[in-house]
Short mmCIF file of C-alpha atoms in Angstrom, two decimals:
data_model
loop_
_atom_site.label_atom_id
_atom_site.label_comp_id
_atom_site.label_asym_id
_atom_site.label_seq_id
_atom_site.Cartn_x
_atom_site.Cartn_y
_atom_site.Cartn_z
CA UNK A 1 26.27 -18.37 -42.66
CA UNK A 2 27.15 -19.17 -39.03
CA UNK A 3 27.04 -15.47 -38.11
CA UNK A 4 23.66 -15.06 -39.83
CA UNK A 5 22.34 -18.13 -38.00
CA UNK A 6 23.49 -16.76 -34.63
CA UNK A 7 21.84 -13.41 -35.36
CA UNK A 8 18.63 -15.20 -36.32
CA UNK A 9 18.70 -17.19 -33.06
CA UNK A 10 19.20 -14.02 -31.01
CA UNK A 11 16.29 -12.31 -32.76
CA UNK A 12 14.09 -15.37 -32.23
CA UNK A 13 14.97 -15.52 -28.52
CA UNK A 14 14.28 -11.82 -28.17
CA UNK A 15 10.91 -12.22 -29.88
CA UNK A 16 10.05 -15.12 -27.59
CA UNK A 17 10.95 -13.13 -24.46
CA UNK A 18 7.76 -12.48 -22.56
CA UNK A 19 7.08 -8.93 -21.48
CA UNK A 20 4.55 -8.45 -18.70
CA UNK A 21 1.64 -6.26 -19.74
CA UNK A 22 1.16 -2.70 -18.51
CA UNK A 23 -0.58 -2.16 -15.16
CA UNK A 24 -3.60 -0.80 -17.04
CA UNK A 25 -3.85 -4.06 -19.00
CA UNK A 26 -3.54 -6.25 -15.90
CA UNK A 27 -6.33 -4.41 -14.10
CA UNK A 28 -8.53 -4.29 -17.20
CA UNK A 29 -8.21 -8.09 -17.56
CA UNK A 30 -9.29 -8.49 -13.92
CA UNK A 31 -12.25 -6.26 -14.69
CA UNK A 32 -13.24 -8.44 -17.65
CA UNK A 33 -12.95 -11.61 -15.53
CA UNK A 34 -15.08 -10.02 -12.80
CA UNK A 35 -17.70 -9.05 -15.38
CA UNK A 36 -17.85 -12.56 -16.87
CA UNK A 37 -18.16 -14.04 -13.37
CA UNK A 38 -21.43 -12.16 -12.82
CA UNK A 39 -22.99 -14.49 -15.43
CA UNK A 40 -21.94 -17.65 -13.60
CA UNK A 41 -21.96 -16.82 -9.87
CA UNK A 42 -25.48 -16.55 -8.39
CA UNK A 43 -26.47 -13.14 -7.05
CA UNK A 44 -27.06 -12.92 -3.32
CA UNK A 45 -26.97 -10.50 -0.44
CA UNK A 46 -26.88 -10.06 3.32
CA UNK A 47 -29.14 -7.67 5.14
CA UNK A 48 -27.29 -4.61 6.40
CA UNK A 49 -27.76 -3.40 9.95
CA UNK A 50 -26.34 -0.55 12.01
CA UNK A 51 -23.30 -1.60 13.98
CA UNK A 52 -20.90 0.21 16.35
CA UNK A 53 -20.93 4.00 16.01
CA UNK A 54 -23.65 3.77 13.36
CA UNK A 55 -21.47 1.84 10.88
CA UNK A 56 -23.25 -0.39 8.41
CA UNK A 57 -22.45 -4.10 8.86
CA UNK A 58 -23.91 -7.40 7.68
CA UNK A 59 -26.33 -9.65 9.55
CA UNK A 60 -24.43 -12.99 9.48
CA UNK A 61 -27.62 -15.10 9.38
CA UNK A 62 -29.43 -13.11 6.70
CA UNK A 63 -27.77 -14.30 3.47
CA UNK A 64 -30.21 -15.15 0.69
CA UNK A 65 -30.07 -15.53 -3.07
CA UNK A 66 -31.73 -12.93 -5.27
CA UNK A 67 -32.51 -12.55 -8.95
CA UNK A 68 -29.41 -12.65 -11.13
CA UNK A 69 -28.04 -9.25 -12.14
CA UNK A 70 -25.18 -9.84 -14.59
CA UNK A 71 -23.22 -6.81 -15.74
CA UNK A 72 -24.16 -5.87 -19.30
CA UNK A 73 -22.18 -4.15 -22.05
CA UNK A 74 -23.37 -0.65 -21.14
CA UNK A 75 -22.56 -1.25 -17.47
CA UNK A 76 -19.16 -2.69 -18.38
CA UNK A 77 -18.03 0.31 -20.41
CA UNK A 78 -18.86 2.57 -17.48
CA UNK A 79 -17.04 0.63 -14.75
CA UNK A 80 -13.75 2.54 -15.12
CA UNK A 81 -15.39 5.99 -14.80
CA UNK A 82 -17.41 4.63 -11.85
CA UNK A 83 -14.23 3.28 -10.28
CA UNK A 84 -12.53 6.66 -10.63
CA UNK A 85 -15.53 8.40 -9.07
CA UNK A 86 -15.81 5.97 -6.16
CA UNK A 87 -12.05 6.10 -5.55
CA UNK A 88 -12.08 9.89 -5.95
CA UNK A 89 -10.70 10.46 -2.46
CA UNK A 90 -7.53 8.44 -3.16
CA UNK A 91 -7.24 9.77 -6.73
CA UNK A 92 -7.36 13.36 -5.53
CA UNK A 93 -5.00 12.66 -2.63
CA UNK A 94 -2.46 11.11 -5.01
CA UNK A 95 -2.55 14.10 -7.35
CA UNK A 96 -2.19 16.61 -4.52
CA UNK A 97 0.79 14.78 -3.03
CA UNK A 98 2.51 14.85 -6.42
CA UNK A 99 1.82 18.57 -6.81
CA UNK A 100 2.85 19.52 -3.28
CA UNK A 101 6.16 17.66 -3.40
CA UNK A 102 7.03 19.19 -6.73
CA UNK A 103 6.54 22.63 -5.14
CA UNK A 104 8.91 21.61 -2.33
CA UNK A 105 11.45 20.45 -4.89
CA UNK A 106 11.26 23.79 -6.69
CA UNK A 107 11.96 25.59 -3.42
CA UNK A 108 15.15 23.55 -2.93
CA UNK A 109 14.04 22.29 0.49
CA UNK A 110 14.04 18.62 -0.55
CA UNK A 111 17.60 18.85 -1.86
CA UNK A 112 18.78 20.52 1.36
CA UNK A 113 17.19 17.83 3.54
CA UNK A 114 18.63 15.05 1.37
CA UNK A 115 22.08 16.65 1.47
CA UNK A 116 22.09 16.83 5.28
CA UNK A 117 20.79 13.29 5.84
CA UNK A 118 22.99 11.76 3.15
CA UNK A 119 26.09 13.25 4.77
CA UNK A 120 24.92 12.08 8.20
CA UNK A 121 24.47 8.46 7.07
CA UNK A 122 27.11 8.28 4.34
CA UNK A 123 29.44 6.00 6.35
CA UNK A 124 26.63 3.87 7.79
CA UNK A 125 24.07 4.18 5.03
CA UNK A 126 22.42 0.81 5.67
CA UNK A 127 21.24 2.05 9.11
CA UNK A 128 18.74 4.36 7.42
CA UNK A 129 16.67 1.29 6.52
CA UNK A 130 15.88 0.03 10.05
CA UNK A 131 15.43 3.60 11.31
CA UNK A 132 12.86 4.64 8.69
CA UNK A 133 11.10 1.26 8.48
CA UNK A 134 10.64 1.17 12.27
CA UNK A 135 9.34 4.75 12.44
CA UNK A 136 6.82 4.12 9.65
CA UNK A 137 5.70 0.85 11.26
CA UNK A 138 5.19 2.42 14.70
CA UNK A 139 3.12 5.27 13.27
CA UNK A 140 0.92 2.85 11.31
CA UNK A 141 0.43 0.44 14.22
CA UNK A 142 -0.76 3.28 16.44
CA UNK A 143 -3.00 5.28 14.11
CA UNK A 144 -3.74 2.83 11.30
CA UNK A 145 -2.93 4.98 8.27
CA UNK A 146 -1.03 2.74 5.86
CA UNK A 147 -1.92 5.29 3.17
CA UNK A 148 0.73 7.60 4.63
CA UNK A 149 3.20 5.58 2.56
CA UNK A 150 2.03 7.82 -0.29
CA UNK A 151 3.49 10.74 1.66
CA UNK A 152 6.68 8.96 2.72
CA UNK A 153 7.81 7.65 -0.68
CA UNK A 154 8.50 10.95 -2.46
CA UNK A 155 10.23 12.26 0.67
CA UNK A 156 12.68 9.37 1.08
CA UNK A 157 13.41 8.47 -2.57
CA UNK A 158 16.01 11.26 -3.00
CA UNK A 159 17.74 10.22 0.24
CA UNK A 160 17.78 6.51 -0.61
CA UNK A 161 19.10 7.19 -4.12
CA UNK A 162 21.76 9.52 -2.71
CA UNK A 163 22.96 6.73 -0.42
CA UNK A 164 23.45 4.39 -3.39
CA UNK A 165 20.26 2.33 -3.36
CA UNK A 166 17.28 2.31 -5.76
CA UNK A 167 13.60 3.22 -5.99
CA UNK A 168 12.50 -0.29 -5.00
CA UNK A 169 14.42 0.07 -1.72
CA UNK A 170 12.71 3.39 -0.96
CA UNK A 171 9.29 2.07 -1.94
CA UNK A 172 9.81 -1.06 0.17
CA UNK A 173 10.82 0.91 3.26
CA UNK A 174 7.60 2.93 3.07
CA UNK A 175 5.16 0.23 1.93
CA UNK A 176 6.50 -2.67 4.01
CA UNK A 177 7.03 -0.57 7.11
CA UNK A 178 3.52 0.87 7.09
CA UNK A 179 1.80 -2.41 6.20
CA UNK A 180 3.59 -4.31 8.99
CA UNK A 181 2.42 -1.74 11.51
CA UNK A 182 -1.09 -1.58 10.09
CA UNK A 183 -1.51 -5.37 9.86
CA UNK A 184 -0.29 -6.36 13.31
CA UNK A 185 -2.20 -3.37 14.64
CA UNK A 186 -0.92 -3.12 18.21
CA UNK A 187 -3.27 -0.18 18.83
CA UNK A 188 -4.66 0.29 15.34
CA UNK A 189 -8.27 1.54 15.54
CA UNK A 190 -8.91 0.87 11.83
CA UNK A 191 -8.49 -2.91 11.88
CA UNK A 192 -7.81 -4.20 15.43
CA UNK A 193 -10.16 -1.87 17.31
CA UNK A 194 -13.06 -2.12 14.88
CA UNK A 195 -12.80 -5.90 14.41
CA UNK A 196 -12.66 -6.49 18.17
CA UNK A 197 -15.66 -4.22 18.70
CA UNK A 198 -17.63 -6.05 16.01
CA UNK A 199 -16.67 -9.38 17.62
CA UNK A 200 -17.81 -8.32 21.07
CA UNK A 201 -14.44 -8.53 22.81
CA UNK A 202 -12.62 -5.75 24.72
CA UNK A 203 -11.00 -3.27 22.36
CA UNK A 204 -7.20 -3.65 22.17
CA UNK A 205 -7.23 -6.74 24.40
CA UNK A 206 -4.60 -9.41 23.68
CA UNK A 207 -1.96 -6.73 23.16
CA UNK A 208 0.95 -8.88 24.42
CA UNK A 209 0.93 -11.32 21.50
CA UNK A 210 0.52 -8.50 19.00
CA UNK A 211 3.59 -6.71 20.38
CA UNK A 212 5.68 -9.89 20.08
CA UNK A 213 4.38 -10.47 16.54
CA UNK A 214 5.11 -6.84 15.62
CA UNK A 215 8.74 -7.17 16.72
CA UNK A 216 9.24 -10.47 14.88
CA UNK A 217 7.63 -9.40 11.59
CA UNK A 218 9.34 -6.00 11.64
CA UNK A 219 12.77 -7.59 12.25
CA UNK A 220 12.30 -10.06 9.39
CA UNK A 221 11.13 -7.27 7.09
CA UNK A 222 14.09 -5.02 7.89
CA UNK A 223 16.57 -7.86 7.29
CA UNK A 224 14.90 -8.66 3.95
CA UNK A 225 15.07 -5.06 2.72
CA UNK A 226 18.64 -4.58 3.99
CA UNK A 227 19.80 -7.74 2.21
CA UNK A 228 18.32 -6.51 -1.07
CA UNK A 229 19.65 -2.98 -0.60
CA UNK A 230 23.19 -4.15 0.11
CA UNK A 231 23.12 -6.30 -3.03
CA UNK A 232 22.04 -3.29 -5.12
CA UNK A 233 24.66 -1.03 -3.58
CA UNK A 234 27.40 -3.54 -4.35
CA UNK A 235 26.21 -3.98 -7.93
CA UNK A 236 23.68 -1.30 -9.03
CA UNK A 237 23.00 -2.94 -12.40
CA UNK A 238 21.22 -5.80 -10.60
CA UNK A 239 18.34 -3.44 -9.87
CA UNK A 240 15.33 -4.03 -12.11
CA UNK A 241 14.75 -0.25 -12.04
CA UNK A 242 18.35 0.61 -12.83
CA UNK A 243 17.50 2.29 -16.14
CA UNK A 244 14.31 3.89 -14.79
CA UNK A 245 16.37 5.48 -11.99
CA UNK A 246 18.86 7.21 -14.30
CA UNK A 247 17.31 10.67 -13.87
CA UNK A 248 17.05 10.23 -10.09
CA UNK A 249 20.69 9.18 -9.85
CA UNK A 250 21.76 12.18 -11.90
CA UNK A 251 19.92 14.42 -9.46
CA UNK A 252 20.88 12.89 -6.13
CA UNK A 253 23.61 10.25 -6.17
CA UNK A 254 26.60 12.60 -6.23
CA UNK A 255 25.32 14.99 -3.58
CA UNK A 256 27.98 14.03 -1.03
CA UNK A 257 30.77 14.63 -3.57
CA UNK A 258 29.78 18.27 -3.88
CA UNK A 259 30.01 21.20 -1.53
CA UNK A 260 27.36 21.07 1.23
CA UNK A 261 24.18 22.93 0.34
CA UNK A 262 23.53 25.87 2.63
CA UNK A 263 19.97 27.03 3.09
CA UNK A 264 19.10 30.66 2.51
CA UNK A 265 17.16 32.54 5.17
CA UNK A 266 13.97 32.16 3.14
CA UNK A 267 14.55 28.42 2.76
CA UNK A 268 15.11 28.14 6.53
CA UNK A 269 11.75 29.80 7.09
CA UNK A 270 10.27 27.45 4.52
CA UNK A 271 11.64 24.41 6.39
CA UNK A 272 10.14 25.74 9.62
CA UNK A 273 6.76 26.11 7.90
CA UNK A 274 6.95 22.53 6.55
CA UNK A 275 7.66 21.19 10.05
CA UNK A 276 4.75 23.21 11.44
CA UNK A 277 2.41 21.76 8.83
CA UNK A 278 3.50 18.21 9.64
CA UNK A 279 2.81 18.87 13.33
CA UNK A 280 -0.67 20.02 12.31
CA UNK A 281 -1.01 16.89 10.15
CA UNK A 282 -0.14 14.54 13.04
CA UNK A 283 -2.52 16.41 15.36
CA UNK A 284 -5.34 16.24 12.82
CA UNK A 285 -4.90 12.52 12.09
CA UNK A 286 -4.56 11.44 15.72
CA UNK A 287 -7.07 13.67 17.52
CA UNK A 288 -9.41 15.00 14.83
CA UNK A 289 -9.89 11.89 12.70
CA UNK A 290 -8.50 13.50 9.55
CA UNK A 291 -8.08 11.30 6.52
CA UNK A 292 -7.33 11.81 2.84
CA UNK A 293 -9.62 14.73 2.10
CA UNK A 294 -8.45 16.79 5.07
CA UNK A 295 -4.81 15.85 4.48
CA UNK A 296 -5.06 16.76 0.79
CA UNK A 297 -6.54 20.15 1.67
CA UNK A 298 -3.73 20.74 4.17
CA UNK A 299 -1.11 19.82 1.55
CA UNK A 300 -2.56 22.32 -0.93
CA UNK A 301 -2.26 25.13 1.61
CA UNK A 302 1.17 23.86 2.63
CA UNK A 303 2.46 23.95 -0.94
CA UNK A 304 1.18 27.48 -1.50
CA UNK A 305 2.48 28.96 1.76
CA UNK A 306 5.89 27.25 1.62
CA UNK A 307 6.27 28.33 -2.00
CA UNK A 308 5.51 31.95 -1.16
CA UNK A 309 7.72 31.97 1.95
CA UNK A 310 10.72 30.65 0.00
CA UNK A 311 10.28 33.21 -2.78
CA UNK A 312 8.44 31.35 -5.56
CA UNK A 313 6.00 33.38 -7.62
CA UNK A 314 2.36 32.34 -7.81
CA UNK A 315 2.99 31.39 -11.45
CA UNK A 316 5.89 29.12 -10.45
CA UNK A 317 3.81 27.50 -7.70
CA UNK A 318 0.97 26.74 -10.11
CA UNK A 319 3.33 25.32 -12.72
CA UNK A 320 5.00 23.15 -10.05
CA UNK A 321 1.63 21.75 -9.01
CA UNK A 322 0.83 20.96 -12.66
CA UNK A 323 4.19 19.25 -13.14
CA UNK A 324 3.64 17.18 -10.00
CA UNK A 325 0.13 16.21 -11.14
CA UNK A 326 1.60 14.85 -14.38
CA UNK A 327 4.22 12.80 -12.52
CA UNK A 328 1.59 10.86 -10.53
CA UNK A 329 -1.27 10.86 -13.04
CA UNK A 330 -0.78 7.20 -13.93
CA UNK A 331 -0.96 6.25 -10.26
CA UNK A 332 -4.21 8.17 -9.86
CA UNK A 333 -5.78 6.43 -12.87
CA UNK A 334 -4.62 3.01 -11.61
CA UNK A 335 -6.52 3.64 -8.37
CA UNK A 336 -9.75 4.03 -10.37
CA UNK A 337 -9.01 0.90 -12.40
CA UNK A 338 -8.45 -1.10 -9.20
CA UNK A 339 -11.69 0.15 -7.69
CA UNK A 340 -13.63 -0.72 -10.87
CA UNK A 341 -13.22 -4.45 -10.14
CA UNK A 342 -15.11 -4.09 -6.86
CA UNK A 343 -17.71 -1.95 -8.67
CA UNK A 344 -18.41 -4.88 -11.04
CA UNK A 345 -18.82 -7.37 -8.19
CA UNK A 346 -21.12 -5.00 -6.31
CA UNK A 347 -23.23 -4.08 -9.35
CA UNK A 348 -23.53 -7.75 -10.28
CA UNK A 349 -24.64 -8.55 -6.71
CA UNK A 350 -22.07 -11.35 -6.32
CA UNK A 351 -19.80 -9.77 -3.68
CA UNK A 352 -21.91 -11.11 -0.81
CA UNK A 353 -22.23 -14.51 -2.53
CA UNK A 354 -18.44 -14.83 -2.71
CA UNK A 355 -18.02 -13.82 0.95
CA UNK A 356 -20.75 -16.26 2.06
CA UNK A 357 -19.26 -19.08 -0.02
CA UNK A 358 -15.76 -18.57 1.34
CA UNK A 359 -17.09 -18.49 4.90
CA UNK A 360 -18.95 -21.77 4.34
CA UNK A 361 -15.75 -23.53 3.23
CA UNK A 362 -14.36 -23.69 6.77
CA UNK A 363 -17.64 -24.59 8.46
CA UNK A 364 -17.22 -27.98 10.19
CA UNK A 365 -13.41 -28.12 10.08
CA UNK A 366 -11.30 -28.96 13.14
CA UNK A 367 -10.25 -25.85 15.13
CA UNK A 368 -6.59 -25.86 14.03
CA UNK A 369 -7.45 -26.36 10.37
CA UNK A 370 -10.33 -23.90 10.64
CA UNK A 371 -8.16 -21.07 11.97
CA UNK A 372 -5.78 -21.49 9.02
CA UNK A 373 -8.87 -21.61 6.78
CA UNK A 374 -10.11 -18.34 8.30
CA UNK A 375 -6.80 -16.75 7.44
CA UNK A 376 -6.98 -18.08 3.86
CA UNK A 377 -10.55 -16.81 3.49
CA UNK A 378 -9.55 -13.33 4.64
CA UNK A 379 -6.60 -13.38 2.20
CA UNK A 380 -9.00 -14.24 -0.64
CA UNK A 381 -11.64 -11.70 0.35
CA UNK A 382 -9.12 -8.86 0.46
CA UNK A 383 -8.74 -9.14 -3.30
CA UNK A 384 -12.30 -7.83 -3.72
CA UNK A 385 -12.62 -5.76 -0.52
CA UNK A 386 -9.36 -3.85 -0.26
CA UNK A 387 -10.45 -1.64 2.64
CA UNK A 388 -9.47 -2.90 6.08
CA UNK A 389 -12.48 -1.40 7.83
CA UNK A 390 -14.76 -2.45 4.97
CA UNK A 391 -13.55 -6.04 5.18
CA UNK A 392 -14.03 -6.05 8.96
CA UNK A 393 -17.61 -4.81 8.63
CA UNK A 394 -18.45 -7.52 6.09
CA UNK A 395 -16.56 -10.51 7.48
CA UNK A 396 -16.34 -10.23 11.27
CA UNK A 397 -20.11 -10.50 11.88
CA UNK A 398 -19.81 -13.84 10.04
CA UNK A 399 -16.45 -15.03 11.38
CA UNK A 400 -17.05 -14.22 15.08
CA UNK A 401 -20.08 -16.53 15.58
CA UNK A 402 -18.49 -19.12 13.26
CA UNK A 403 -15.42 -19.10 15.52
CA UNK A 404 -17.64 -19.94 18.51
CA UNK A 405 -19.09 -22.94 16.69
CA UNK A 406 -15.65 -24.19 15.63
CA UNK A 407 -14.03 -23.85 19.06
CA UNK A 408 -11.84 -20.90 18.08
CA UNK A 409 -11.50 -17.89 20.37
CA UNK A 410 -12.87 -14.66 18.91
CA UNK A 411 -9.53 -13.01 19.63
CA UNK A 412 -7.85 -15.51 17.28
CA UNK A 413 -10.55 -14.93 14.66
CA UNK A 414 -9.79 -11.20 14.79
CA UNK A 415 -6.07 -11.89 14.35
CA UNK A 416 -6.86 -14.12 11.35
CA UNK A 417 -8.73 -11.17 9.86
CA UNK A 418 -5.86 -8.75 10.57
CA UNK A 419 -3.17 -10.97 9.05
CA UNK A 420 -5.28 -12.06 6.09
CA UNK A 421 -6.38 -8.54 5.29
CA UNK A 422 -3.29 -6.44 5.98
CA UNK A 423 -0.31 -7.98 4.23
CA UNK A 424 -2.22 -8.42 0.97
CA UNK A 425 -2.69 -4.65 0.75
CA UNK A 426 0.72 -4.41 -0.91
CA UNK A 427 0.32 -7.57 -3.00
CA UNK A 428 -3.03 -7.33 -4.78
CA UNK A 429 -3.34 -4.89 -7.71
CA UNK A 430 -6.88 -4.11 -6.53
CA UNK A 431 -5.45 -2.13 -3.60
CA UNK A 432 -5.78 1.46 -4.74
CA UNK A 433 -3.32 3.23 -2.46
CA UNK A 434 -0.72 0.50 -3.10
CA UNK A 435 -0.86 0.90 -6.88
CA UNK A 436 -0.69 4.67 -6.47
CA UNK A 437 2.37 4.27 -4.22
CA UNK A 438 4.12 2.16 -6.86
CA UNK A 439 3.44 4.83 -9.47
CA UNK A 440 4.82 7.55 -7.19
CA UNK A 441 7.89 5.39 -6.53
CA UNK A 442 8.40 4.69 -10.23
CA UNK A 443 8.16 0.92 -9.74
CA UNK A 444 5.97 -1.24 -11.99
CA UNK A 445 3.67 -3.83 -10.43
CA UNK A 446 5.51 -6.77 -12.00
CA UNK A 447 8.91 -5.55 -10.80
CA UNK A 448 7.50 -5.05 -7.31
CA UNK A 449 6.10 -8.60 -7.21
CA UNK A 450 9.45 -10.07 -8.27
CA UNK A 451 11.08 -8.25 -5.36
CA UNK A 452 8.31 -8.66 -2.78
CA UNK A 453 6.93 -12.17 -3.31
CA UNK A 454 9.53 -14.01 -1.15
CA UNK A 455 8.81 -11.63 1.76
CA UNK A 456 5.08 -12.11 1.25
CA UNK A 457 5.53 -15.89 1.59
CA UNK A 458 7.63 -15.42 4.75
CA UNK A 459 4.89 -13.19 6.22
CA UNK A 460 2.34 -15.88 5.36
CA UNK A 461 4.33 -18.60 7.14
CA UNK A 462 4.75 -16.41 10.23
CA UNK A 463 1.02 -15.63 10.16
CA UNK A 464 -0.02 -19.30 10.03
CA UNK A 465 2.42 -20.31 12.80
CA UNK A 466 1.17 -17.46 15.01
CA UNK A 467 -2.47 -18.37 14.46
CA UNK A 468 -1.84 -22.04 15.27
CA UNK A 469 -0.02 -21.05 18.47
CA UNK A 470 -2.87 -18.69 19.38
CA UNK A 471 -5.40 -21.46 18.82
CA UNK A 472 -3.47 -24.16 20.73
CA UNK A 473 -2.91 -21.85 23.72
CA UNK A 474 -6.51 -20.60 23.77
CA UNK A 475 -5.40 -16.97 23.36
CA UNK A 476 -8.13 -14.54 24.32
#
């Protein structure tokens, strides 16, 4: 009887254990909430005017209420297809990355690179974390492409697994490194440059404080990831993706216990071609303004040429692309689901109402409180406007004149935008590239949040302290 009772208790506890819903379910629930909100939040809009370089921006003084336009049943059932269409650029980019890296795996190039790096860092494996995180952060803070984390993750996962860590470590190195660089934006044209231009202050002015902030936030981030990684290396079963990483460990973890992999002549040529394509990629992004469409096109050509150079048949290349597409398909669909939430708010004409309402909250506050309020408003707005440039175009024409009225320098208002917008890109499930990156890394949203939330709070504290210092010193 006692044994039966114990078994019953275990079954009951197991039944009571709460399992977080699938990413699809989480995003669908947000979509339902957004739809319902269109029936309760009044519709309103700002007038749009042409801003710098012909970009569309809002007229801060033009907000007015309009006739209510709640989202109906027919509109609701079409929001996911609309989200996929509107996020088509990221969806396509995600699929192409998956296909291209599968081709590289089939050529054996990935395994060769992992073998060489794993042997180089085997005795000081933890050093790979500050090295990669710093490189990713510097690239992002100079050119503003946090989305490159989608490229980095599949490249570094084999290396990180081979060194005894897990997929969360690899995903964190790429996502946290790029978002730190993007957010602080030492010379980032996407957020810092555009927001300063919209605010009427010299572009890239105030660089000294941003450099100091970059160093501080990057150092804290590296220490956080290293602490987690060391814990996982000491006891791998503590990883929440331990079971999900079984196949990856089978592939990569014992590389250094085997004979070194020697590249064939064709593989050496293939490696040279890969390096050439990445040089072209950097040139295109920095000097030609390339973004996801151009990069995706380059990756298609790269996969084909590298495959042919290393000896793969056209049939094998096509099958590798298909296999890669399947691996990242969930991430691509999640991007569309995330975008569908913004589609609802836009179709229901409540996006501008929410932005106007949040901006009004801090009107009349004391300067120190107001600057923290500006940060909080930008954090909230990023949930519905996940694009850095898009958020700048909507909010800075409102926040810049409001800062003048509240006794806050416009430079500080721009920093409040940067910090409120940037860090949330890898926290909110409405961020398309972030959700795609998690799918590529094989990390669920709930497992990521359990790992990342303490760091997110630390970033928030640093952000608030920095903004208060900027305000008290009259930073401009």
